[in-house]
Short mmCIF file of C-alpha atoms and ligand atoms in Angstrom, two decimals:
data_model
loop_
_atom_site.label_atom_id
_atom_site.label_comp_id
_atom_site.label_asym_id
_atom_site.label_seq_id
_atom_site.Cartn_x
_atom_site.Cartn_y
_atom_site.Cartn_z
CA UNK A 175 -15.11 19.90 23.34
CA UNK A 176 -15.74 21.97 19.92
CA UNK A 177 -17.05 20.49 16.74
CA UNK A 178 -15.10 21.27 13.99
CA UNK A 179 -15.44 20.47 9.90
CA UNK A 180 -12.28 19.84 8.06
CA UNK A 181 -12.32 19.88 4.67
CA UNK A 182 -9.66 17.90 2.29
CA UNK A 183 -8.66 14.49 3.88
CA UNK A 184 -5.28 14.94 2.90
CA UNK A 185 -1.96 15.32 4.55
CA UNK A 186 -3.03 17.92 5.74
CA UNK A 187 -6.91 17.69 6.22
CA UNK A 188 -6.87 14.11 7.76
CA UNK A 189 -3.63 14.86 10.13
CA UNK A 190 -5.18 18.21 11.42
CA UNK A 191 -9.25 16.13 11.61
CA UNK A 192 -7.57 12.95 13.61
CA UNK A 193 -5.21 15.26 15.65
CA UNK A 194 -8.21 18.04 16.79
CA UNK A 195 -10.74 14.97 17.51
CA UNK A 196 -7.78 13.03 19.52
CA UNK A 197 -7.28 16.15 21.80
CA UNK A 198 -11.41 15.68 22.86
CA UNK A 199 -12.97 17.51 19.73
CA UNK A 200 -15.75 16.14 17.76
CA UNK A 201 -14.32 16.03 14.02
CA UNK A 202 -16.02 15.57 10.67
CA UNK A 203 -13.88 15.34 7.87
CA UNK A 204 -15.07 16.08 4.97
CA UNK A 205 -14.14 15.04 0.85
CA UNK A 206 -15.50 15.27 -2.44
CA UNK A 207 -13.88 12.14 -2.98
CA UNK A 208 -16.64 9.09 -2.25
CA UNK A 209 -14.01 6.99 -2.48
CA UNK A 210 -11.64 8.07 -0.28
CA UNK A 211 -14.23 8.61 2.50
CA UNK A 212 -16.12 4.96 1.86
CA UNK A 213 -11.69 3.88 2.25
CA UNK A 214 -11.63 5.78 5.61
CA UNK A 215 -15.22 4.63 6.84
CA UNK A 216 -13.19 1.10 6.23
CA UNK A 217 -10.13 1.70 7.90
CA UNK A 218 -8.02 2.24 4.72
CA UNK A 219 -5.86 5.30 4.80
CA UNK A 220 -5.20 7.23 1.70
CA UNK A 221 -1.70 8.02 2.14
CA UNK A 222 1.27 6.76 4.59
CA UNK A 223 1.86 8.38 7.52
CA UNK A 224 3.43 6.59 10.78
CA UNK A 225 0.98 6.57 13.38
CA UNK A 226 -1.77 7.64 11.54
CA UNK A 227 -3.68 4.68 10.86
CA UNK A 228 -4.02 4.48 15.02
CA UNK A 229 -4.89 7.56 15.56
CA UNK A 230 -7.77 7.96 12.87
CA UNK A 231 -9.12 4.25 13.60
CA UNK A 232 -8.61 5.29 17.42
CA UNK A 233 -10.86 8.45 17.60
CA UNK A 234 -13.34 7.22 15.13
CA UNK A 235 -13.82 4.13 17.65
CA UNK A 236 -14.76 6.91 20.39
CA UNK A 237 -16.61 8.43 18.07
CA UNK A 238 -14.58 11.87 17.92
CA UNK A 239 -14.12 11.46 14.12
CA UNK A 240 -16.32 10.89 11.50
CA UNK A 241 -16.11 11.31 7.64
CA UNK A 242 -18.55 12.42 5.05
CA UNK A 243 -19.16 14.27 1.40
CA UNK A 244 -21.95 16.08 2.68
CA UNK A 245 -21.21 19.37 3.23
CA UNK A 246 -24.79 19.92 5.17
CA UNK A 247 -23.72 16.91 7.58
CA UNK A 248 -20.55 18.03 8.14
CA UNK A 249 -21.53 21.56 9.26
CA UNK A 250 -24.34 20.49 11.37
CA UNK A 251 -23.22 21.56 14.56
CA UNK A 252 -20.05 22.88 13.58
CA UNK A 253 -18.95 26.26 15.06
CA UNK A 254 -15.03 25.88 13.04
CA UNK A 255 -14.54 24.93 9.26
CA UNK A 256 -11.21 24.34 8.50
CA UNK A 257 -9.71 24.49 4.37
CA UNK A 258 -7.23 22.39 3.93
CA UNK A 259 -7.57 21.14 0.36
CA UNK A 260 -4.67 20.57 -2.49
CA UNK A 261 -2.86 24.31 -3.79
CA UNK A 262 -1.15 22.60 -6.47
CA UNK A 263 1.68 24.57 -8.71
CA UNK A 264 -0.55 26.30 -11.38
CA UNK A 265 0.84 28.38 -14.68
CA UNK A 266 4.15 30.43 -14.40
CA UNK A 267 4.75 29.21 -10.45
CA UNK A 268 1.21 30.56 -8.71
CA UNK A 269 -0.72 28.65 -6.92
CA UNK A 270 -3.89 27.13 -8.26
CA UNK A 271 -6.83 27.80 -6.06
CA UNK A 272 -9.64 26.32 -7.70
CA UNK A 273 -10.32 23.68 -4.73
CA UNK A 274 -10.11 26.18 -2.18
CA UNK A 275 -12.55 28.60 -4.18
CA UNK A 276 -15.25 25.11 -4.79
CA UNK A 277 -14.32 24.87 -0.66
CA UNK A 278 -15.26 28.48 0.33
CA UNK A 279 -18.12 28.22 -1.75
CA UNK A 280 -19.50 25.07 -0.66
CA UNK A 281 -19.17 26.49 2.99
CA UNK A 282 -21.32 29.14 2.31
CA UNK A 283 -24.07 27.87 0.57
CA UNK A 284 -24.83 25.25 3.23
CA UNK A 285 -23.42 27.06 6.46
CA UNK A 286 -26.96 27.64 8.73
CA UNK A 287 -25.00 29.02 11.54
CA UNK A 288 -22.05 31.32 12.52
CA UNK A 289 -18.71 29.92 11.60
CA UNK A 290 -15.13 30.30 11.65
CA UNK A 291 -13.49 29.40 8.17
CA UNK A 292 -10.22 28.91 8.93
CA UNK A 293 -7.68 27.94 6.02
CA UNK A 294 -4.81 25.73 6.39
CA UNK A 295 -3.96 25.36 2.79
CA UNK A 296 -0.78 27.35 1.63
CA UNK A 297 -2.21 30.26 -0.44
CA UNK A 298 -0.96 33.35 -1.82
CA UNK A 299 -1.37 36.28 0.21
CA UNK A 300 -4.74 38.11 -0.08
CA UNK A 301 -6.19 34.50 -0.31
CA UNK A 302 -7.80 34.61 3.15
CA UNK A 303 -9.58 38.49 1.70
CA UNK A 304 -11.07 36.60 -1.36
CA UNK A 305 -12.29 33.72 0.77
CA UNK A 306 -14.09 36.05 2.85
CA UNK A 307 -15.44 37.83 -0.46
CA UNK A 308 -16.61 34.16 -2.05
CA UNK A 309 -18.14 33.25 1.47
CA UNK A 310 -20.32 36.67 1.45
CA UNK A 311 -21.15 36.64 -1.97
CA UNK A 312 -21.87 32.86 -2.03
CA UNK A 313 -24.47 32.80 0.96
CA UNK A 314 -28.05 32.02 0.19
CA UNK A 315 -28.81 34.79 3.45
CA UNK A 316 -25.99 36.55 5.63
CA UNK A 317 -24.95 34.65 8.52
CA UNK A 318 -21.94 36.32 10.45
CA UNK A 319 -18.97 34.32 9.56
CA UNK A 320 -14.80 35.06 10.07
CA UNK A 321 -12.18 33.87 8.18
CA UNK A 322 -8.74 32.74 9.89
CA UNK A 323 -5.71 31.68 8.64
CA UNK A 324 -3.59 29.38 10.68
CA UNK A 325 -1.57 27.85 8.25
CA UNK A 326 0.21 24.13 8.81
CA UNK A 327 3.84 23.43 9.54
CA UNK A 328 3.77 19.44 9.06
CA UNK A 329 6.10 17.37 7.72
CA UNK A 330 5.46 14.60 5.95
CA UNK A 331 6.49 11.67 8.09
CA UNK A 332 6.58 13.56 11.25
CA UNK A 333 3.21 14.99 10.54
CA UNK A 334 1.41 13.74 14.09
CA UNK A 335 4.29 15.24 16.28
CA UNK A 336 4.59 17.95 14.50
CA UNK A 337 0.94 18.78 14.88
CA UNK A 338 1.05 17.99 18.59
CA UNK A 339 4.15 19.34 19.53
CA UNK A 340 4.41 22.78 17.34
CA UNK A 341 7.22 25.25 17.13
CA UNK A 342 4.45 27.52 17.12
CA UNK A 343 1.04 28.21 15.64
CA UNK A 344 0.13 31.16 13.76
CA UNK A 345 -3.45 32.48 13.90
CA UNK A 346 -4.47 35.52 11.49
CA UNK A 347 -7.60 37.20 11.12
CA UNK A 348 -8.91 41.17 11.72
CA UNK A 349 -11.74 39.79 14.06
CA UNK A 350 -9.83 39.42 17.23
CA UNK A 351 -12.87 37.42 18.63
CA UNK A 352 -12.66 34.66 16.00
CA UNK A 353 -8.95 34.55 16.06
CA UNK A 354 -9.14 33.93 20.38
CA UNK A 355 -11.30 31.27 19.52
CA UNK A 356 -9.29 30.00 17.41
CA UNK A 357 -6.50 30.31 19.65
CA UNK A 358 -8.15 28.42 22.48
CA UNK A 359 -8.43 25.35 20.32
CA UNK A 360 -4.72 25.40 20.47
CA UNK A 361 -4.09 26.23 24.01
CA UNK A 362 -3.53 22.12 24.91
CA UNK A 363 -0.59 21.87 22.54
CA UNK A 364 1.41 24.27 25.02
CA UNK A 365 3.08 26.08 22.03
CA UNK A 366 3.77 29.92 21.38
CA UNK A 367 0.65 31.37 19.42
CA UNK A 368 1.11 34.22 17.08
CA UNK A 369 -1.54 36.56 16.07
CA UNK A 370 -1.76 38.72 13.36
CA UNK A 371 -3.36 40.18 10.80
CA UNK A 372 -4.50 37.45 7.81
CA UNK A 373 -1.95 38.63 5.32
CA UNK A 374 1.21 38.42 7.75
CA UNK A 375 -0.30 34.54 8.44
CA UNK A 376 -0.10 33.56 5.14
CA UNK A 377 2.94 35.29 4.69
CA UNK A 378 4.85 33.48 7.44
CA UNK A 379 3.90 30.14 5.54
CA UNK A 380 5.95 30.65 2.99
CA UNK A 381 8.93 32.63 4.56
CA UNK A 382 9.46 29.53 6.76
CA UNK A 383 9.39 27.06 3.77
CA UNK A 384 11.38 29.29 0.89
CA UNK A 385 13.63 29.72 4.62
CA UNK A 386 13.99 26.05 5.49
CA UNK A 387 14.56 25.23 1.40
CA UNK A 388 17.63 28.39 1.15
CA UNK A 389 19.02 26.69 4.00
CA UNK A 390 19.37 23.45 2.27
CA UNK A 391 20.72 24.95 -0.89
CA UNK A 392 22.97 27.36 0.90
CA UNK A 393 24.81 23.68 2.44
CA UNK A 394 24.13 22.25 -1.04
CA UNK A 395 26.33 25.23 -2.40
CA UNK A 396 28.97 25.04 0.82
CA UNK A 397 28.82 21.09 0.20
CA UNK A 398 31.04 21.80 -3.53
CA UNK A 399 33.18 24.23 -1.89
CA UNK A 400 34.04 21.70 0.88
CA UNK A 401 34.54 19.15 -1.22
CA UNK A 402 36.87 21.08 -3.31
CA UNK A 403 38.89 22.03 -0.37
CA UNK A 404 38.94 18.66 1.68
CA UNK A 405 36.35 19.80 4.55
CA UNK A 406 33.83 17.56 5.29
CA UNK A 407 30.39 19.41 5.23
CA UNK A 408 28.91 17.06 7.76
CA UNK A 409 31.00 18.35 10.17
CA UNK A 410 30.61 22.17 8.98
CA UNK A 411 26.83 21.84 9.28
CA UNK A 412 27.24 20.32 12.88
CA UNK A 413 29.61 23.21 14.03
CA UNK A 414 27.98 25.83 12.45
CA UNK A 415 24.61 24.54 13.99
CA UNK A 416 25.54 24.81 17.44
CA UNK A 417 24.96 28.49 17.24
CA UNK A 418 21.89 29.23 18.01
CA UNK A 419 21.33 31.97 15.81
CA UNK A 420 21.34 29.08 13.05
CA UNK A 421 20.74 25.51 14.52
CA UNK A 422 21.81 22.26 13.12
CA UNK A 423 18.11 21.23 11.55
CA UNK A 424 17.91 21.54 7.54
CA UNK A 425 21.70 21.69 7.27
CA UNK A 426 22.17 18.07 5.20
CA UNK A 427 23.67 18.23 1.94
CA UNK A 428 22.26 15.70 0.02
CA UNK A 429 20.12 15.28 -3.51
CA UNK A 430 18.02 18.40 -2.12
CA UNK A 431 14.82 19.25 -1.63
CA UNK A 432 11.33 17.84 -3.40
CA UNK A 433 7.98 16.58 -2.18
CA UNK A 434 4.36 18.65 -2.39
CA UNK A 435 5.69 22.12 -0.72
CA UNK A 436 8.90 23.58 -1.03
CA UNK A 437 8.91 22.93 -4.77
CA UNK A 438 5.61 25.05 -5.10
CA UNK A 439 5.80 27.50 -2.20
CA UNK A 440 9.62 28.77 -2.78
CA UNK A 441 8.28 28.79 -6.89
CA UNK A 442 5.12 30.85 -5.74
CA UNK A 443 6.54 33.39 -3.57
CA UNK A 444 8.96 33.98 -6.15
CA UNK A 445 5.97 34.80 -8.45
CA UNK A 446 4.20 37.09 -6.15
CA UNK A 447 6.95 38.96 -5.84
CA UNK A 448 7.39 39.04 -9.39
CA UNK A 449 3.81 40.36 -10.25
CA UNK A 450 5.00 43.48 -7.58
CA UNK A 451 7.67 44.34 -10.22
CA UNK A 452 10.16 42.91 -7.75
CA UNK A 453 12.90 40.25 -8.74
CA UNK A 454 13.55 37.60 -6.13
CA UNK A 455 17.11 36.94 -6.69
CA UNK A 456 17.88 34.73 -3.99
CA UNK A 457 14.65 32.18 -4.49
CA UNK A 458 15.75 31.75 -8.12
CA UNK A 459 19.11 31.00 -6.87
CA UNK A 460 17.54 28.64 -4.66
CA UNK A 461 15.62 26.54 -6.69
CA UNK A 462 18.93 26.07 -9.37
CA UNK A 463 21.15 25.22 -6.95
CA UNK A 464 18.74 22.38 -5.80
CA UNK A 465 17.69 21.39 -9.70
CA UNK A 466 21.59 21.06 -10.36
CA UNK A 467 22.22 18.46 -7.98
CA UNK A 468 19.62 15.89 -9.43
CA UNK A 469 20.82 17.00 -12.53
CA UNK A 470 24.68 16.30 -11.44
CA UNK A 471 24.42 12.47 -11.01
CA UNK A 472 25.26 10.57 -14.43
CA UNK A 473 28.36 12.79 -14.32
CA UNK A 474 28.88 11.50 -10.97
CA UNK A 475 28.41 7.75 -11.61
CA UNK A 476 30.46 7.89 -14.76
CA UNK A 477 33.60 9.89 -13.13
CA UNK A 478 32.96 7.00 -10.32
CA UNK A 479 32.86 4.55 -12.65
CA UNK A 480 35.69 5.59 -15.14
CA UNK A 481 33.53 5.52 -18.45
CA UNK A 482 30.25 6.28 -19.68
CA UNK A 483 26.72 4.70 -18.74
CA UNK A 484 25.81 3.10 -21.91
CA UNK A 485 24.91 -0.47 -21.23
CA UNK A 486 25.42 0.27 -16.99
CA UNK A 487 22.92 -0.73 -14.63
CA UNK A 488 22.39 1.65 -11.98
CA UNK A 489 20.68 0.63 -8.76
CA UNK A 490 18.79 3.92 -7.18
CA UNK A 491 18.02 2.65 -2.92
CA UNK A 492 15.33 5.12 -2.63
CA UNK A 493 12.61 6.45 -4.50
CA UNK A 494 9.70 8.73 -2.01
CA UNK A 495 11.04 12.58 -1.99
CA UNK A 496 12.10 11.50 1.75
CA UNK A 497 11.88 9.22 4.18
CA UNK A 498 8.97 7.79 6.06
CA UNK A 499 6.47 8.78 3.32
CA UNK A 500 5.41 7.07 0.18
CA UNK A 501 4.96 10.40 -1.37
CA UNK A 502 6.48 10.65 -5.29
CA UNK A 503 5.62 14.72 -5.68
CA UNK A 504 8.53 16.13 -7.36
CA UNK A 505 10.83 13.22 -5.81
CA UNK A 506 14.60 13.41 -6.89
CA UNK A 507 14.19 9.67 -7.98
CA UNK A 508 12.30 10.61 -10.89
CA UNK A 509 14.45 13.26 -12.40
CA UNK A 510 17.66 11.05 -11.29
CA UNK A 511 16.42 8.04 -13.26
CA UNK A 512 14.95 9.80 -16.57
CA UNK A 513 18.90 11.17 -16.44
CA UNK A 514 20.81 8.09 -16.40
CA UNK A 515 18.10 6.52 -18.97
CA UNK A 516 18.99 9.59 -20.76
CA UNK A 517 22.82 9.05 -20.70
CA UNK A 518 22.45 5.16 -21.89
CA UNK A 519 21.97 3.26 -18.35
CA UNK A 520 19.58 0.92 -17.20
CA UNK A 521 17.89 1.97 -13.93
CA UNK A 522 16.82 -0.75 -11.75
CA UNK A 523 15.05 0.55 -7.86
CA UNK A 524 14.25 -0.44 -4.83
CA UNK A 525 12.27 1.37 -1.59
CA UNK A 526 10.58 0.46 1.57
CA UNK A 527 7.45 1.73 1.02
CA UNK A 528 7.12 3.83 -2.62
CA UNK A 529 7.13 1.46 -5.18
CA UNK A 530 4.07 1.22 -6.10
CA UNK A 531 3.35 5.30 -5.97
CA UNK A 532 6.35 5.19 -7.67
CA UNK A 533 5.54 2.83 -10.46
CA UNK A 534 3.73 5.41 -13.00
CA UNK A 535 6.43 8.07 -12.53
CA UNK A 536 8.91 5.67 -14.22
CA UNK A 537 8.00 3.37 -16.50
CA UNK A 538 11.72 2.11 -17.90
CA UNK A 539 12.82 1.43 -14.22
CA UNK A 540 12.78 -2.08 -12.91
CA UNK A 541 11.23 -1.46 -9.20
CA UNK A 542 11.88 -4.36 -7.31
CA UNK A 543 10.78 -5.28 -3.89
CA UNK A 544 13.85 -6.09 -2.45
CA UNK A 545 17.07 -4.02 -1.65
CA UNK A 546 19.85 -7.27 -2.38
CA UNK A 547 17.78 -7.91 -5.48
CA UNK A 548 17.78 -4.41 -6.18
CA UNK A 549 21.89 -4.65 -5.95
CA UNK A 550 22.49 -7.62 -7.65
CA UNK A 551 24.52 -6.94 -10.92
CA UNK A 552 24.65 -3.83 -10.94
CA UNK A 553 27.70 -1.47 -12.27
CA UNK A 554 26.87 1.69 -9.37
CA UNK A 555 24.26 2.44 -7.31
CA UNK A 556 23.16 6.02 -5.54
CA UNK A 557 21.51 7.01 -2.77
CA UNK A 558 18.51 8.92 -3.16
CA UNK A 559 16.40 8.76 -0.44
CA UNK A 560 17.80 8.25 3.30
CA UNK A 561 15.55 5.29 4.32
CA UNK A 562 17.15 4.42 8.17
CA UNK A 563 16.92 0.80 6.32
CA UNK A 564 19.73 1.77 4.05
CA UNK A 565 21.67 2.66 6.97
CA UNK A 566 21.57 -0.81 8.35
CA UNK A 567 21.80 -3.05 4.85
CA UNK A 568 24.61 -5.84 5.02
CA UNK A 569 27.08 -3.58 2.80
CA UNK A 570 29.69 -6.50 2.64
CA UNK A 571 26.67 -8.71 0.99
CA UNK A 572 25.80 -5.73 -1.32
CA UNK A 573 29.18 -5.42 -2.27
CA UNK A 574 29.16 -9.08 -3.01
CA UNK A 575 26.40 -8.71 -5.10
CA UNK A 576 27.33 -5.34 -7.21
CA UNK A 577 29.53 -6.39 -10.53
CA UNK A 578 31.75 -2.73 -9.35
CA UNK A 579 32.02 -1.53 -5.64
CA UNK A 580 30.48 1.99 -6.97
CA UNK A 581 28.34 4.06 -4.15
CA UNK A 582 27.11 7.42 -5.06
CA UNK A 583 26.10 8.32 -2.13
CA UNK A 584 22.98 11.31 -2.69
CA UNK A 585 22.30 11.56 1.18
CA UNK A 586 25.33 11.19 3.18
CA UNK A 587 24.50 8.07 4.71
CA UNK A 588 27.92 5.98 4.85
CA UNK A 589 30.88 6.67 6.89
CA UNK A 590 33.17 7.58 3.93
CA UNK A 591 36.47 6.35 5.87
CA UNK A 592 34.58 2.76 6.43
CA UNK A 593 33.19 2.56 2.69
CA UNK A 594 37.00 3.32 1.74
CA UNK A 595 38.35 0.39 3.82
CA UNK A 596 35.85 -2.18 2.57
CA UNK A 597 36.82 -1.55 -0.87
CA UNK A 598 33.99 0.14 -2.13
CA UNK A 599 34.63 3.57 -4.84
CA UNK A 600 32.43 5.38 -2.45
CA UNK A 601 31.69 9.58 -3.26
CA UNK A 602 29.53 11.15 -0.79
CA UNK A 603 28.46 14.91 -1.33
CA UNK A 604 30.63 17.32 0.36
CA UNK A 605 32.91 15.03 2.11
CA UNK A 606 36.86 14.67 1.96
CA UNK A 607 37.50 12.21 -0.94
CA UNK A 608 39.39 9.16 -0.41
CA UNK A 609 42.91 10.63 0.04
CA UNK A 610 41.44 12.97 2.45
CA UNK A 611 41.36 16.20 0.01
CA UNK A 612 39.57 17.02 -3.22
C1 UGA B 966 7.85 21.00 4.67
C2 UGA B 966 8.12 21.80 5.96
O1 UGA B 966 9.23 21.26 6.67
C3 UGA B 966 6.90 21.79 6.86
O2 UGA B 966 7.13 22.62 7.99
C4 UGA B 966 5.70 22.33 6.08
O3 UGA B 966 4.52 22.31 6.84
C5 UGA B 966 5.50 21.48 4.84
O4 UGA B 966 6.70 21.51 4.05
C6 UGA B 966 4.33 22.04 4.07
O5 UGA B 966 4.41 23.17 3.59
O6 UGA B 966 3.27 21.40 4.01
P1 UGA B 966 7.87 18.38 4.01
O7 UGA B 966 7.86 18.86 2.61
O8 UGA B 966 6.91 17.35 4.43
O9 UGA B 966 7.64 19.63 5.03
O10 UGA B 966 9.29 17.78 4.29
P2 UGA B 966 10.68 18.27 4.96
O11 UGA B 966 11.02 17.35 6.04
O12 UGA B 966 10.63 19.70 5.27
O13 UGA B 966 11.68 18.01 3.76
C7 UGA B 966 11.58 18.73 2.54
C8 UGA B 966 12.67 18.32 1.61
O14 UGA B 966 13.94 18.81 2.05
C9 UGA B 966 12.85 16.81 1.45
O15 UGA B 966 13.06 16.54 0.09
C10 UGA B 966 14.09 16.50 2.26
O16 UGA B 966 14.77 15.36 1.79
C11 UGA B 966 14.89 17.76 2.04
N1 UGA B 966 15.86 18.05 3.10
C12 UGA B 966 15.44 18.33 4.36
C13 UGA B 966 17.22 18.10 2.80
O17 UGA B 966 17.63 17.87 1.64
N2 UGA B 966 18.10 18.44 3.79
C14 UGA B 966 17.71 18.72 5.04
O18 UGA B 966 18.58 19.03 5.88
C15 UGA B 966 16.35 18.67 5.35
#
């Protein structure tokens, strides 16, 4: 057993806390928050995650996991610190560190033994150098300290298994010691540990994520040029991912990409490598081809629907940037919906679990709690986010309900040749229209 302080009771904070102190650690979690702490001392989580609510109400029954805003409690005893506070999108694309600097800081003035700082947050490369010049600089008297960066591959929705069962985790620091330290608190999730140096860590971060989001333009771009041609791009993806060399994951076409990282990490490693002189072609490339898309959908629904919006009422089944999360950060929904307003449609929306995080990011839309309420009268609706749900609504009783038959369908949910023989004017992204060719 270790005793390790997280810091930031986010995503990625509270996932990584409740994960370490379920595996036989002693956790304190730690916010500057009151409120969300006094909400976790009561059993109220501050975001949605599946399974989470167990597992944090779980290990702080066993008294594994605790939660403060003392930063003197929360270091008592602790020989790890862990950053994982908010790196929101600053000016021009960079990444605004001003939580992790108050973080470092914080850590060093009340630190009264060695510690490991290790930082989770996604930060710009050299980050992990300046934390370990704020922690030195910072410190009332020198205590030996190392800083690590291991940074987190979670996915919102999947968060717990992907924290549990890793691809890998990356561990980065000069001081070998603290880094096989680190490493050992890894060992029981049986995954491949990399070690390197601190800059290659925080490199890797965003190499995977600008990777994974080039991926899902590249079948965004492919998804046109099939559907131009008649080939369906569900199938391409599938053949194409049976090769190892690429693998099927991150190949659906769809609305794109959103939520609280690729958005800012693809955006801030195109920056860095801006302020080197350099010029990032391909991440500019892939952040318009994913803007497009949104940007694409009242031409959709009016080619769909054989006239112009003005007066339409578009039904949006979907609103969180993906499933299984309640999260709004740069969801599709939002710029989707301020674009039909735009062209003269009313928006009317319905999802499982985002409407009320969803509420301030759209006034003008009618959220309703209800999916066949949600349907009822209206001209078209589109997919935006692929709730499994959506997959099982009664689509004869929608199509009941609809005043026109009109899917747009933003995430390839539907069986195109089934939507075709229940009479519905179904489009689907990258897939052979209803004469079989485009
Ligand atoms: C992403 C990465 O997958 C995680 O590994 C990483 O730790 C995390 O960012 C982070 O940096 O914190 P997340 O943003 O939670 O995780 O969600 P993903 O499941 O990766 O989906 C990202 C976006 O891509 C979503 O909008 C999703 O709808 C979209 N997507 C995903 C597609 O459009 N097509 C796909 O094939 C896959």
């Amino acid at each position: 057993m270790k005793q390790i302080c997280v810091v930031g009771v986010g995503y990625v904070g509270l996932v990584t806390g409740a994960c370490f102190a379920d595996l036989g650690n002693r956790v304190i979690a730690l916010d500057v928050d009151e409120k969300r702490i006094a909400n976790l001392n009561n059993g109220i989580m501050p975001i949605y995650e599946p399974g989470l609510e167990e597992l944090v109400k779980r290990n702080v029954k066993a008294g594994r996991l605790t939660f403060t805003t003392s930063y003197a409690d929360a270091l008592k005893g602790a020989e790890f610190a862990f950053i994982a506070v908010g790196t929101p999108e600053g000016v021009d694309g960079a990444a605004d560190l001003q939580y992790v600097e108050v973080a470092a800081r914080s850590l060093a003035q009340h630190m009264t033994a060695p510690l490991i700082v290790i930082n989770k947050s996604t930060v710009p490369i050299g980050t992990g150098d300046w934390v370990a010049d704020i922690v030195k600089s910072a410190q009332p008297k020198p205590i030996d300290f190392a800083v690590v960066s291991c940074p987190e591959f979670l996915r919102e929705g999947s968060a717990i298994a992907d924290f549990m069962s890793p691809h890998r985790n990356v561990i980065g620091s000069l001081d070998k010691d603290a880094a096989n330290k680190v490493a050992q608190l890894h060992l029981p999730l049986r995954a491949p540990i990399v070690i390197t140096d601190l800059r290659t860590a925080e490199m890797i971060k965003y190499a995977s994520n600008a990777f994974l989001a080039a991926k899902i333009s590249f079948i965004n771009e492919l998804a046109d040029v099939c559907e131009a041609y008649g080939a369906d791009v569900k199938e391409v993806a599938a053949g194409m991912g049976y090769d190892a060399r690429i693998g099927r994951y991150f190949l659906d076409a769809g609305l794109g990409w959103g939520g609280s990282c690729f958005p800012k990490d693809v955006q801030a490693l195109a920056f860095m490598a801006k302020q080197k002189g350099l010029n990032p072609r391909i991440l500019n490339d892939v952040v318009d081809v994913n803007y497009d898309r949104r940007r694409d959908v009242p031409k959709q629904v009016e080619q769909l629907l054989g006239g112009n919006l003005k007066g339409k009422t578009v039904g949006m089944l979907g609103l969180a940037f993906k499933e299984n999360t309640d999260d709004m950060r740069d969801a599709p929904s939002v710029d989707i919906s301020n674009a039909l307003i735009a062209a003269g449609a009313k928006v009317r929306a319905y999802d499982p679990v985002a409407r009320e995080a969803a509420a301030s990011h759209m006034p003008a839309v009618e959220i309703v709690a209800d999916v066949y309420e949600m349907a009822k009268g209206c001209d078209a609706l589109v997919v935006v986010t692929p709730w499994n749900e959506f997959k099982q609504i009664d689509l004869e009783k929608v199509k009941g309900l609809l005043k026109s038959p009109v899917i747009y369908d933003g995430r390839n949910i539907y069986d195109p040749a089934r939507m075709y023989e229940m009479g519905f004017t179904y489009r689907a992204i990258g897939r052979p229209s209803k004469n079989g060719r485009g």
